[in-house]
Coordinates of C-alpha atoms and ligand atoms in Angstrom, one line a residue:
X17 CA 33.9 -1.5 -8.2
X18 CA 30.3 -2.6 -9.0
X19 CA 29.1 -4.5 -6.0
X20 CA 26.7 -8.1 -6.7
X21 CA 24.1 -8.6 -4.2
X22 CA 21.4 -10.7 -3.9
X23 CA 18.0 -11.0 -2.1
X24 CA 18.4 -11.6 1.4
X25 CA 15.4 -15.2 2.0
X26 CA 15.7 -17.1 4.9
X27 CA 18.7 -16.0 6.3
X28 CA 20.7 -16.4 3.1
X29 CA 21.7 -14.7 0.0
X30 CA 20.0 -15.6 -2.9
X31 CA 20.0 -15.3 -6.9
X32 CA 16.9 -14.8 -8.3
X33 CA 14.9 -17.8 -9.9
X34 CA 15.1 -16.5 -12.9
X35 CA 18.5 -15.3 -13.0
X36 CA 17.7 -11.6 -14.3
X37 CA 19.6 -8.5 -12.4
X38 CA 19.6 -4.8 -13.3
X39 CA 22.3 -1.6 -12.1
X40 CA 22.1 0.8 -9.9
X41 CA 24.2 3.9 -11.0
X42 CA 26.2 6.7 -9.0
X43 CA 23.8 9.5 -9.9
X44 CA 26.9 11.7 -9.7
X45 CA 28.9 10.3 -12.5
X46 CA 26.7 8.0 -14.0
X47 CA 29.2 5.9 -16.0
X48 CA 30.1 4.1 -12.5
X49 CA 27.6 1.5 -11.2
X50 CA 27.3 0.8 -7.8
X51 CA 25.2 -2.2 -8.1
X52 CA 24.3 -5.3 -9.7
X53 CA 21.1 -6.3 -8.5
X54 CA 18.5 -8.9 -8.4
X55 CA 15.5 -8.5 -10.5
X56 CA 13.1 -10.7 -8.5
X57 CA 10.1 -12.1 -10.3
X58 CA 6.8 -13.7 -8.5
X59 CA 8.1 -16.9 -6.9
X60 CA 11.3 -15.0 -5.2
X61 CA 8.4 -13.1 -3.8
X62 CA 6.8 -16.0 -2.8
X63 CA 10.1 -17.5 -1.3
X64 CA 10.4 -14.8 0.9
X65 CA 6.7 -14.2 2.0
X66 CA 7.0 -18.4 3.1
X67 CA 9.9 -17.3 4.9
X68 CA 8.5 -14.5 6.7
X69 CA 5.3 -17.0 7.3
X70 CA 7.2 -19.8 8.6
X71 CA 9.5 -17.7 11.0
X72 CA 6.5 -15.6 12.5
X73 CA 5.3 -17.7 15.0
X74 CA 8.4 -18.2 17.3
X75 CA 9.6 -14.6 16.4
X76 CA 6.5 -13.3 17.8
X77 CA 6.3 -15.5 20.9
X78 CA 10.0 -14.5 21.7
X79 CA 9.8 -11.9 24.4
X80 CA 10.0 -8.2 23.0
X81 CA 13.0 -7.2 25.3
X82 CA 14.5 -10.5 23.8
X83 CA 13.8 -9.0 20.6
X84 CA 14.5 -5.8 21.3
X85 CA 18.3 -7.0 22.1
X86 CA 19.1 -7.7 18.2
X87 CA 17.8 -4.0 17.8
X88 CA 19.8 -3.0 20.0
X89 CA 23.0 -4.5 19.1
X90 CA 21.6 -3.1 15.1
X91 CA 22.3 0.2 16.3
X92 CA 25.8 -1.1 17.8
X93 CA 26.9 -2.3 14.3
X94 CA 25.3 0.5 12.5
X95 CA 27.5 2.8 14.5
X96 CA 30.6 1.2 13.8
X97 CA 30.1 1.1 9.8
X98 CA 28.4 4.4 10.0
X99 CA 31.3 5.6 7.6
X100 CA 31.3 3.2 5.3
X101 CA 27.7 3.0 5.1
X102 CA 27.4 6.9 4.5
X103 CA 29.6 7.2 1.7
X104 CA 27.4 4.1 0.2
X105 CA 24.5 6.3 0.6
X106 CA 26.5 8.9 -1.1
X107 CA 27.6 6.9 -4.0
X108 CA 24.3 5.3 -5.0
X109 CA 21.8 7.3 -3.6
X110 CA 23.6 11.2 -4.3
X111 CA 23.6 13.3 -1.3
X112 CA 26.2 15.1 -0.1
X113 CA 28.1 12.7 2.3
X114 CA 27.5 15.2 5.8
X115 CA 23.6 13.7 4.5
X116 CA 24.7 10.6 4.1
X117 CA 26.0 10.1 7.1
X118 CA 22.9 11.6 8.5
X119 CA 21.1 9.3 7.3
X120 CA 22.9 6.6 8.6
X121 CA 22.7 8.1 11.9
X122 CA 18.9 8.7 11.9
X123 CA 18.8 4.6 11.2
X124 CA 21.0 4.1 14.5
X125 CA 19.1 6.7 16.4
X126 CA 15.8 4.7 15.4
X127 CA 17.0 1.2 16.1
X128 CA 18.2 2.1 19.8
X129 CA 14.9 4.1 20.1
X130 CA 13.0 0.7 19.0
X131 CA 15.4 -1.1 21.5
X132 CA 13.6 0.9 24.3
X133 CA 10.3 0.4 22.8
X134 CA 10.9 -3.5 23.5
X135 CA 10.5 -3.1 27.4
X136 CA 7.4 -0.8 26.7
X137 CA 4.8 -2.0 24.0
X138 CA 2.8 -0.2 26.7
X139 CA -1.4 -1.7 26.6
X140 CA -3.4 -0.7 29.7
X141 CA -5.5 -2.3 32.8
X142 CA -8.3 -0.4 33.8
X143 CA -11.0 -1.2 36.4
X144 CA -14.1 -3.3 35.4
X145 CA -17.6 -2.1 35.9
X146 CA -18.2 -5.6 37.3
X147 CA -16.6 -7.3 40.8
X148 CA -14.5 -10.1 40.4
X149 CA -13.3 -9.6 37.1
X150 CA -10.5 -7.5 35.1
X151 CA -9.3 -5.6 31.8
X152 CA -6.4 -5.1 29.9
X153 CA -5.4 -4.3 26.8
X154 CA -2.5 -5.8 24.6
X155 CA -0.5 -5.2 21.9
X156 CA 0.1 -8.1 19.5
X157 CA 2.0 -8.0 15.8
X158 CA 0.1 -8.0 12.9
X159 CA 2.1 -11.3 11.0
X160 CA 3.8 -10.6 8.1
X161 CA 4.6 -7.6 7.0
X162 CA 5.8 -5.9 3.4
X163 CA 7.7 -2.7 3.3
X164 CA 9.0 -0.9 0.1
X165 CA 10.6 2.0 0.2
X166 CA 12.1 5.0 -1.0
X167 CA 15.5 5.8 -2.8
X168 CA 15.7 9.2 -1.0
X169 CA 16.9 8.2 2.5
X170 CA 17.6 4.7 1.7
X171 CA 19.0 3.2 5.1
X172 CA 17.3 6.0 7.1
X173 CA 13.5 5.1 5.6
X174 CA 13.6 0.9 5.8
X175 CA 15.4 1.9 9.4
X176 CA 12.4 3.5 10.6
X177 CA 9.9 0.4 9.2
X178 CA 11.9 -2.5 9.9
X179 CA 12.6 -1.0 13.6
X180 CA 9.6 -0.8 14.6
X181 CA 7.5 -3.6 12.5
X182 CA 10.7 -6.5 14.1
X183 CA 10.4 -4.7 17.7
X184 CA 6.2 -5.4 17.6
X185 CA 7.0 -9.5 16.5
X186 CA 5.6 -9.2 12.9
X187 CA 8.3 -10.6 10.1
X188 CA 8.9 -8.8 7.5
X189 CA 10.1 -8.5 3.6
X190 CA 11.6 -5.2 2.3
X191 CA 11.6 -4.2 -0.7
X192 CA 13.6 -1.0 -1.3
X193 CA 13.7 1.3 -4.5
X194 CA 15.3 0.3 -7.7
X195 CA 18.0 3.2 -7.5
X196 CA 19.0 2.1 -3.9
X197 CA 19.5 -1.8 -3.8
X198 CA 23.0 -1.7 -2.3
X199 CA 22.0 0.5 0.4
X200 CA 19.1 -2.0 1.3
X201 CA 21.4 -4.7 1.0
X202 CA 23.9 -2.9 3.3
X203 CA 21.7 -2.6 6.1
X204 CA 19.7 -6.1 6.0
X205 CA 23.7 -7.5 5.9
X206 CA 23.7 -5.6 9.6
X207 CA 20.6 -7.1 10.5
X208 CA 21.7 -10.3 9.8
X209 CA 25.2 -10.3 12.0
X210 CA 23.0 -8.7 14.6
X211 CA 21.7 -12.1 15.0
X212 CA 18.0 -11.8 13.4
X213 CA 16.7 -15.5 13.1
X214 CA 16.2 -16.5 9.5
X215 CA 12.4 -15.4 7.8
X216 CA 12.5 -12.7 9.9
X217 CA 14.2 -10.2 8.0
X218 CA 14.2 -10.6 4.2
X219 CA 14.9 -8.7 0.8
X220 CA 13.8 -8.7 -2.4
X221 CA 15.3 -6.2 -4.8
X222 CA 13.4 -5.6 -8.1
X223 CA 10.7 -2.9 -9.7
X224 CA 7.7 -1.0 -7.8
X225 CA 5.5 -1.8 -10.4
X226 CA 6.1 -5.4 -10.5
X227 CA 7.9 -6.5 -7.7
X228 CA 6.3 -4.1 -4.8
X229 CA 2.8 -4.1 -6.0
X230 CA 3.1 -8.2 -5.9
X231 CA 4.5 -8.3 -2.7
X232 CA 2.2 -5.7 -0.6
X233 CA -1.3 -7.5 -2.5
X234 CA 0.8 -10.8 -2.0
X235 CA -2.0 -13.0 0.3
X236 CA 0.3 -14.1 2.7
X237 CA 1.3 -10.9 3.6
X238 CA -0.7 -9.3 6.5
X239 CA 0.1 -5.3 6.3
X240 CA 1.8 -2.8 4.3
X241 CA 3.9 0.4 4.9
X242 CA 4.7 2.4 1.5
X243 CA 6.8 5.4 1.4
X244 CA 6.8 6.9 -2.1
X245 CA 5.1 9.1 -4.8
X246 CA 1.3 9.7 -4.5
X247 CA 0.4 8.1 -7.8
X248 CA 1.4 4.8 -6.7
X249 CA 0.2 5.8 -2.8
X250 CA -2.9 6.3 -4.3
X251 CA -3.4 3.3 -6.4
X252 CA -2.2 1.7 -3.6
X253 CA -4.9 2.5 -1.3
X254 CA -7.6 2.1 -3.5
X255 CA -6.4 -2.2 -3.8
X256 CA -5.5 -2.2 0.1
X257 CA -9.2 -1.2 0.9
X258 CA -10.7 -4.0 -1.9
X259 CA -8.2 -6.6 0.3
X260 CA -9.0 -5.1 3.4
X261 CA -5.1 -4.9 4.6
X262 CA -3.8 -2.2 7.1
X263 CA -1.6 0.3 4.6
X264 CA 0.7 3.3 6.2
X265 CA 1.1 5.3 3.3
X266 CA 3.9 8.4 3.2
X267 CA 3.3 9.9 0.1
X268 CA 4.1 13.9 -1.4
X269 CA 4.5 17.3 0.4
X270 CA 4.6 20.7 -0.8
X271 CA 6.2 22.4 2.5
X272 CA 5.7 26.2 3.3
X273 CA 8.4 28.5 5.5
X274 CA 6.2 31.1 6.3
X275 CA 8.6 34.6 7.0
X276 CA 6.7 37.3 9.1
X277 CA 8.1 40.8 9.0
X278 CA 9.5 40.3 12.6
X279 CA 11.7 37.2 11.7
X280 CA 15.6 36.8 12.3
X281 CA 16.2 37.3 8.7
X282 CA 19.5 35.3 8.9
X283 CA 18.4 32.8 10.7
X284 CA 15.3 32.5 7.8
X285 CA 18.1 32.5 5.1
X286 CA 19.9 29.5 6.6
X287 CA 16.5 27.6 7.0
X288 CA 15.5 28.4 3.4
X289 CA 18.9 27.5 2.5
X290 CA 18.8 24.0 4.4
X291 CA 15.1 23.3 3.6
X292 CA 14.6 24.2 -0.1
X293 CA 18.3 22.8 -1.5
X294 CA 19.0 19.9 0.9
X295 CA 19.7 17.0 -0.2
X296 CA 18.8 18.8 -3.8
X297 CA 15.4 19.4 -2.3
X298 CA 14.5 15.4 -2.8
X299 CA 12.8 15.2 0.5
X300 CA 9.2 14.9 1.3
X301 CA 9.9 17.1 3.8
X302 CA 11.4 19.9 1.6
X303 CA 10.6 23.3 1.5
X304 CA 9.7 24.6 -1.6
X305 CA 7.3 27.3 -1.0
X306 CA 8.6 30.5 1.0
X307 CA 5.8 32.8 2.1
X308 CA 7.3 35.7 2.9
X309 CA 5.7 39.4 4.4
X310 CA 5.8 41.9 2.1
X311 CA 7.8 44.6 4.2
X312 CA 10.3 42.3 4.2
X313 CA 10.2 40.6 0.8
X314 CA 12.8 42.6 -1.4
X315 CA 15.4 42.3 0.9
X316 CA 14.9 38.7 1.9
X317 CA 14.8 37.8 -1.7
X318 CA 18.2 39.7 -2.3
X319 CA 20.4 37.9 0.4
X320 CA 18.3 34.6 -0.6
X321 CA 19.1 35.2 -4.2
X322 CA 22.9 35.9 -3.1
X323 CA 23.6 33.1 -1.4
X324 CA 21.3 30.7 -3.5
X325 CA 23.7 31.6 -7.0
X326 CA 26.8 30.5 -4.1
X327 CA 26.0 26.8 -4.0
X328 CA 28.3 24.9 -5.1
X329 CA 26.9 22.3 -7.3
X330 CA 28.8 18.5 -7.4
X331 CA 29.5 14.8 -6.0
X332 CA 28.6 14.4 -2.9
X333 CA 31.7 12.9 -1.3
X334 CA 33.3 16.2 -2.4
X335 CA 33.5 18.3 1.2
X336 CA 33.1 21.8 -0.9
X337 CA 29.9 20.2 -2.2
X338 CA 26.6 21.9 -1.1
X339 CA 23.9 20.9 -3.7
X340 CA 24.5 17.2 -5.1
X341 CA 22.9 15.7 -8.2
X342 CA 19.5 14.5 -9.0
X343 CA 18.7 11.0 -8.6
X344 CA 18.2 10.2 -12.4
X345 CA 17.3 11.5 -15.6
X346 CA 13.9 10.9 -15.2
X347 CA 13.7 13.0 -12.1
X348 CA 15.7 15.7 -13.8
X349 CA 13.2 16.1 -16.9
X350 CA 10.8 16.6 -14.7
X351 CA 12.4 19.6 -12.4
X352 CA 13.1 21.1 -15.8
X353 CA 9.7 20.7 -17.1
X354 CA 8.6 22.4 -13.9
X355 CA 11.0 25.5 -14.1
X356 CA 9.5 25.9 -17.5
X357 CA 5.9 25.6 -16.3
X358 CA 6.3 28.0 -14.0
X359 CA 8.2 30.5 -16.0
X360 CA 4.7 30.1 -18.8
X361 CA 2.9 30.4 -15.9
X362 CA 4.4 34.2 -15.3
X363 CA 6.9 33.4 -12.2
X364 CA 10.2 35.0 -12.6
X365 CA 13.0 33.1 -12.9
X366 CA 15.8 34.9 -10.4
X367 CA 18.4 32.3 -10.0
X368 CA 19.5 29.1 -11.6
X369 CA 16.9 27.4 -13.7
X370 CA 18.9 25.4 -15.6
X371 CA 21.5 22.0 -15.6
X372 CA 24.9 22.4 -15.2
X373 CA 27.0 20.0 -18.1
X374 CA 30.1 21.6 -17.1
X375 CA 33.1 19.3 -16.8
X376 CA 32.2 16.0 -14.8
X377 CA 28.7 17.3 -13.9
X378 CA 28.2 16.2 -17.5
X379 CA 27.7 12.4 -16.3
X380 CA 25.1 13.2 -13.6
X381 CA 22.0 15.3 -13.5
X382 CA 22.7 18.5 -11.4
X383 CA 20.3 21.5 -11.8
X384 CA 21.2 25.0 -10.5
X385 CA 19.3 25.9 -7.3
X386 CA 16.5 28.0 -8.5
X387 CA 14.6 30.4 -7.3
X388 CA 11.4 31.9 -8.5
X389 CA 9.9 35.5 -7.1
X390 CA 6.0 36.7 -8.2
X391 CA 4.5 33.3 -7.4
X392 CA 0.6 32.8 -6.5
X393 CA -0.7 30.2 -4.7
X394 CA -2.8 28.9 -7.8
X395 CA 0.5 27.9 -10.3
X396 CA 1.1 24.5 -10.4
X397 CA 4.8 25.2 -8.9
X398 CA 3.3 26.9 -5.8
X399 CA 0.7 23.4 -5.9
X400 CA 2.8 20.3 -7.3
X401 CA 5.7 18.5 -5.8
X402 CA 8.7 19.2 -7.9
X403 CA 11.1 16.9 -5.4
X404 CA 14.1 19.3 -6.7
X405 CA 16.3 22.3 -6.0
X406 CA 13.4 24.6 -6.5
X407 CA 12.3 27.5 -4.3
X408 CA 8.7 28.9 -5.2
X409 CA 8.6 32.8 -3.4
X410 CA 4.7 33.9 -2.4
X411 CA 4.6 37.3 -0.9
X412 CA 1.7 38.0 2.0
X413 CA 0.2 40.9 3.6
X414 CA -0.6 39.3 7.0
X415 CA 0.1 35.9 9.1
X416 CA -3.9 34.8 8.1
X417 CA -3.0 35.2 4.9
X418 CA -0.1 33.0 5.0
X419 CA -1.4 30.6 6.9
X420 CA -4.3 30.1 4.0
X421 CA -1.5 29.7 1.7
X422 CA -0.1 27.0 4.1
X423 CA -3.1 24.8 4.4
X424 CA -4.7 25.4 0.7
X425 CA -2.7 22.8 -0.9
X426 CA -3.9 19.2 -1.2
X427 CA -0.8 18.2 0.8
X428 CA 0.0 18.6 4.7
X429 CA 3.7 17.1 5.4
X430 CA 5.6 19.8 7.4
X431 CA 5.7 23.5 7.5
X432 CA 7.6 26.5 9.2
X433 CA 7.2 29.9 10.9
X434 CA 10.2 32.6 11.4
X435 CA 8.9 34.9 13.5
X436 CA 10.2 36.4 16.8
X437 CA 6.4 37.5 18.4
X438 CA 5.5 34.3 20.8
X439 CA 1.7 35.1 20.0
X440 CA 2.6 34.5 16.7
X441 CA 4.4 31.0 16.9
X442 CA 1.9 30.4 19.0
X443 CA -1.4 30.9 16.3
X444 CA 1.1 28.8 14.2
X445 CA 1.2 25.9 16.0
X446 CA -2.3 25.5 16.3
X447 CA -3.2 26.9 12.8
X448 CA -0.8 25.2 10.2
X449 CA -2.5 21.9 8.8
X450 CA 0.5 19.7 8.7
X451 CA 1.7 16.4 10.3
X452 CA 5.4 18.5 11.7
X453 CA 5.1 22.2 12.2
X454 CA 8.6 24.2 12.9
X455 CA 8.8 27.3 15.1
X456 CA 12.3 29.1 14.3
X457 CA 13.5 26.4 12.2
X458 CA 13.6 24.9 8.5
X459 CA 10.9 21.8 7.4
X460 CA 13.7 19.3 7.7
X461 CA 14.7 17.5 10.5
X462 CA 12.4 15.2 12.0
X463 CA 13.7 13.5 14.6
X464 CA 13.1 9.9 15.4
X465 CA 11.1 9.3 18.5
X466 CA 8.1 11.6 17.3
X467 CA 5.7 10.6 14.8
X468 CA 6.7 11.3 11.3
X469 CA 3.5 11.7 9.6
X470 CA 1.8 14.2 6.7
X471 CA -1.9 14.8 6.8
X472 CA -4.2 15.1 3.8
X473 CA -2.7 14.0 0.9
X474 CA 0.4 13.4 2.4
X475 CA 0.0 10.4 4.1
X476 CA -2.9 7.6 5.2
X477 CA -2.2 9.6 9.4
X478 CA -0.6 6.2 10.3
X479 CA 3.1 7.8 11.0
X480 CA 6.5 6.2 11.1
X481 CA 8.4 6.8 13.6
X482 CA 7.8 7.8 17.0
X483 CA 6.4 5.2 19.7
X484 CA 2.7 5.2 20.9
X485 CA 1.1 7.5 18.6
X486 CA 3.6 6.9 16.3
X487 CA 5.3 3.6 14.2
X488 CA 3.9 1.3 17.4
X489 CA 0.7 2.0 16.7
X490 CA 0.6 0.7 13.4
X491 CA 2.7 -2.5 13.5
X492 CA 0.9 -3.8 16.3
X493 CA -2.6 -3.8 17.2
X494 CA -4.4 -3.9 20.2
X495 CA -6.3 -7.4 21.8
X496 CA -8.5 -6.4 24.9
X497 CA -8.6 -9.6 27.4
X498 CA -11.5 -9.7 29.7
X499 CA -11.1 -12.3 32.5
X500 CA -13.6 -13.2 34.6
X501 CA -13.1 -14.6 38.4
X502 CA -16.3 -14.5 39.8
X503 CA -16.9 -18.1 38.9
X504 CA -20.7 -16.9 37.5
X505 CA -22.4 -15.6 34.7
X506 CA -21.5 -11.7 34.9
X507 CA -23.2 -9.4 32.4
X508 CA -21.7 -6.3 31.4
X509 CA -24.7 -3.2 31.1
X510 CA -26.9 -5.2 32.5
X511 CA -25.8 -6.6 36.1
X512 CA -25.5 -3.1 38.6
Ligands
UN1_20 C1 11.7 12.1 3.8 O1 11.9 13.2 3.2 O2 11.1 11.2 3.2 O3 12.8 15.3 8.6 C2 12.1 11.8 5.1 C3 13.6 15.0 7.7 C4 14.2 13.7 7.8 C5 13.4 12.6 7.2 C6 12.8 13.0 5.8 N1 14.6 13.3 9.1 O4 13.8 15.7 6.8

């Protein structure tokens, strides 16, 4: 049954002005729609950045651990819908539903995490040079703030902003992708019977081009945190600079498992397995390049190829299902553009390639999980995010040559190494250029209180997640107070 939600302004649910809505569609079978959703135009914007305005000052004067309270009790009722928020996730966003629930799970992890944050929001007192006088620093919220987000972990994403942007005392307005409204909706509902005030939390569904751009330019918004493709990142950064407004951006990745001739083969296979076809390899954090030593390529390849051609291909709610669908048409043309690009480009095809119309799978998008052998570093499918079940195969002579293989792509998300020499892990961790390195494990699997950030092209190196160092640093920002109780003119450099 198609579900009608609304934007979420001022602690109520709300048509838009204009009365205009659009679907979102169960990229599985796409005859069913999840959602009927509002298309927001320019004042529904406005509504909700004058909500978020009007509720900042006493949301930001209440005491954090106060606030941190309605975080807590967040995680409390995202636990007890975990279920039926999962199998939403499933039905709108694709995933198979062990993912789903995952990803609701990674949302409750982060809002207890943020809880804890509240009686932290560490600043600092240090000595002053000067008698009779003292410093500290202290973390204040940055006002209002916009957030749009992703359709590829669509609770688990605007978990990670909301948590920590409401835990620092800003206010803020998500607005979530177009394919994932009801999953949006789903979670600001939670926010809401947690007890949020109303301004503080609010939604506004619509299109990134329209409704996001006006939103994070909007002036009464103070900073922005964009999760999405690097085009848009890009252009994004370029108007944030012009308007002088903070921007955490987390944009592409093009994520390498490295394979030295020493690794656990097995244990490689299942990471490969995880990394590359994962949630049909639609995260940022995917790996779709496997470097792997040439003394053990051939036979890596042939229990990679083996189990690859295994995967069972369908819905997500489906427990047999390993690989679900792609999240839309759109997406899908462009995977298949890519596995022909790299087959002109002289890759060989070994498994998959194609989409599956067999059956049911005719109403959704599925592509086989692919794999492609003889790749070089310089084809664009060893270069460019494909954000599909796609596994690009370099072979390497040595771990400097993998490791220039690693860090000579514009992007710098996550990476791995299998290898069982502790030297070797060890040159890894310090040499791969990315935001998350794995030792002995897939690219996937960030876990909440660490920062979550890509370098390079990957990301602006403000990270979500985490605490200090991490999500905290961005949504607050630091006021230094000098007081002064000497009761006479003291000057700093100059008085010794
Ligand atoms: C993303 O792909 O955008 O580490 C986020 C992971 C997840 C988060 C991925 N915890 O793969």
């Amino acid at each position: 049954m198609t579900q009608r939600i609304g934007n979420f302004i001022d602690g109520r649910w709300r048509e838009p002005r204009d009365g205009n809505r659009f679907e979102s569609l169960n990229p599985a079978d796409t005859r069913q729609t999840v959602a009927d959703a509002p298309l927001s135009e320019r004042s529904d914007v406005d509504d909700a950045v004058a909500a978020a305005r009007s509720a900042f000052p006493a949301w930001s004067r209440l005491p954090a651990p106060r606030r941190a309270e309605l975080l807590y009790r967040t995680g409390e009722l995202l636990t007890r819908n975990k279920q039926r928020l999962g199998e939403l996730v499933t039905k709108e966003m694709g995933k198979v539903i062990a993912e789903g629930l995952g990803d609701v799970q990674e949302a409750i992890d982060i809002f207890y995490y943020m809880a804890g944050e509240g009686r932290r929001l560490q600043g600092e007192t240090v000595p002053s040079e000067l008698p009779d006088k003292d410093c500290k620093s202290i973390r204040e919220p940055l006002g209002v703030v916009a957030l749009v987000t992703p359709w590829n972990f669509p609770i688990a994403i605007p978990a990670w902003k909301l948590s920590a942007a409401l835990v620092c005392g800003n206010t803020a307005i998500l607005k979530p992708s177009s394919e994932t409204p009801a999953c949006a909706a789903a979670l600001v509902e939670i926010l809401a019977a947690a007890g949020f005030p109303p301004g503080v939390v609010n939604l506004v569904c619509g299109p990134g081009e329209e409704t996001g751009e006006y939103l994070l330019t909007h002036p009464g918004v103070n900073a922005a945190s964009f999760t999405g493709s690097c085009a848009a990142g890009e252009r994004l950064e370029r108007r944030m600079a012009e308007l002088h407004r903070p921007l955490a951006l987390e944009m592409g990745g093009k994520n390498a498992i490295v394979l030295m001739d020493d690794a656990d083969l097995e244990l490689a296979l299942e990471g490969v397995l995880w990394g590359g076809f994962g949630t049909s390899g639609q995260r940022c954090t995917a790996a779709s390049r496997v470097i792997v030593h040439e003394r053990i390529h051939d036979r890596f390849v042939e229990i990679l190829v083996k189990r690859a051609s295994q995967l069972r291909l369908g819905g997500g709610l489906d427990p047999t299902t390993d690989v679900g669908p792609l999240i839309n048409e759109a997406q899908g043309r462009k995977v298949l553009n890519y596995l022909r690009i790299g087959q002109e480009e002289g890759a060989r095809l070994v498994t998959g390639g194609k989409r599956t119309e067999e059956g049911d799978l005719a109403h959704g998008f599925f592509i086989e999980p692919t794999i492609f052998t003889g790749v070089t570093p310089a084809m664009r499918i060893a270069r460019e995010e494909i954000f599909g079940p796609v596994v690009s195969i370099i072979r390497c002579g040595s771990f400097d040559e993998a490791t220039a293989i690693v860090n000579g792509v514009p992007f710098g998300l996550s990476s791995a190494l299998y290898s069982r020499d502790v030297n070797t892990t060890a040159r890894a961790e310090r040499e791969f250029a990315t935001g998350i390195v794995y030792i002995n494990a897939s690219t996937i699997g960030a876990e909440v209180h660490l920062p979550f950030g890509g370098w390079r092209h990957s990301g602006s190196g403000h990270p979500e997640a985490g605490g200090r160092g991490g999500a905290i640093d961005f949504f607050s920002r630091m006021k230094v107070v000098y007081r002064d109780f000497s009761g006479r003119l003291q000057k700093a450099q100059i008085d010794k």
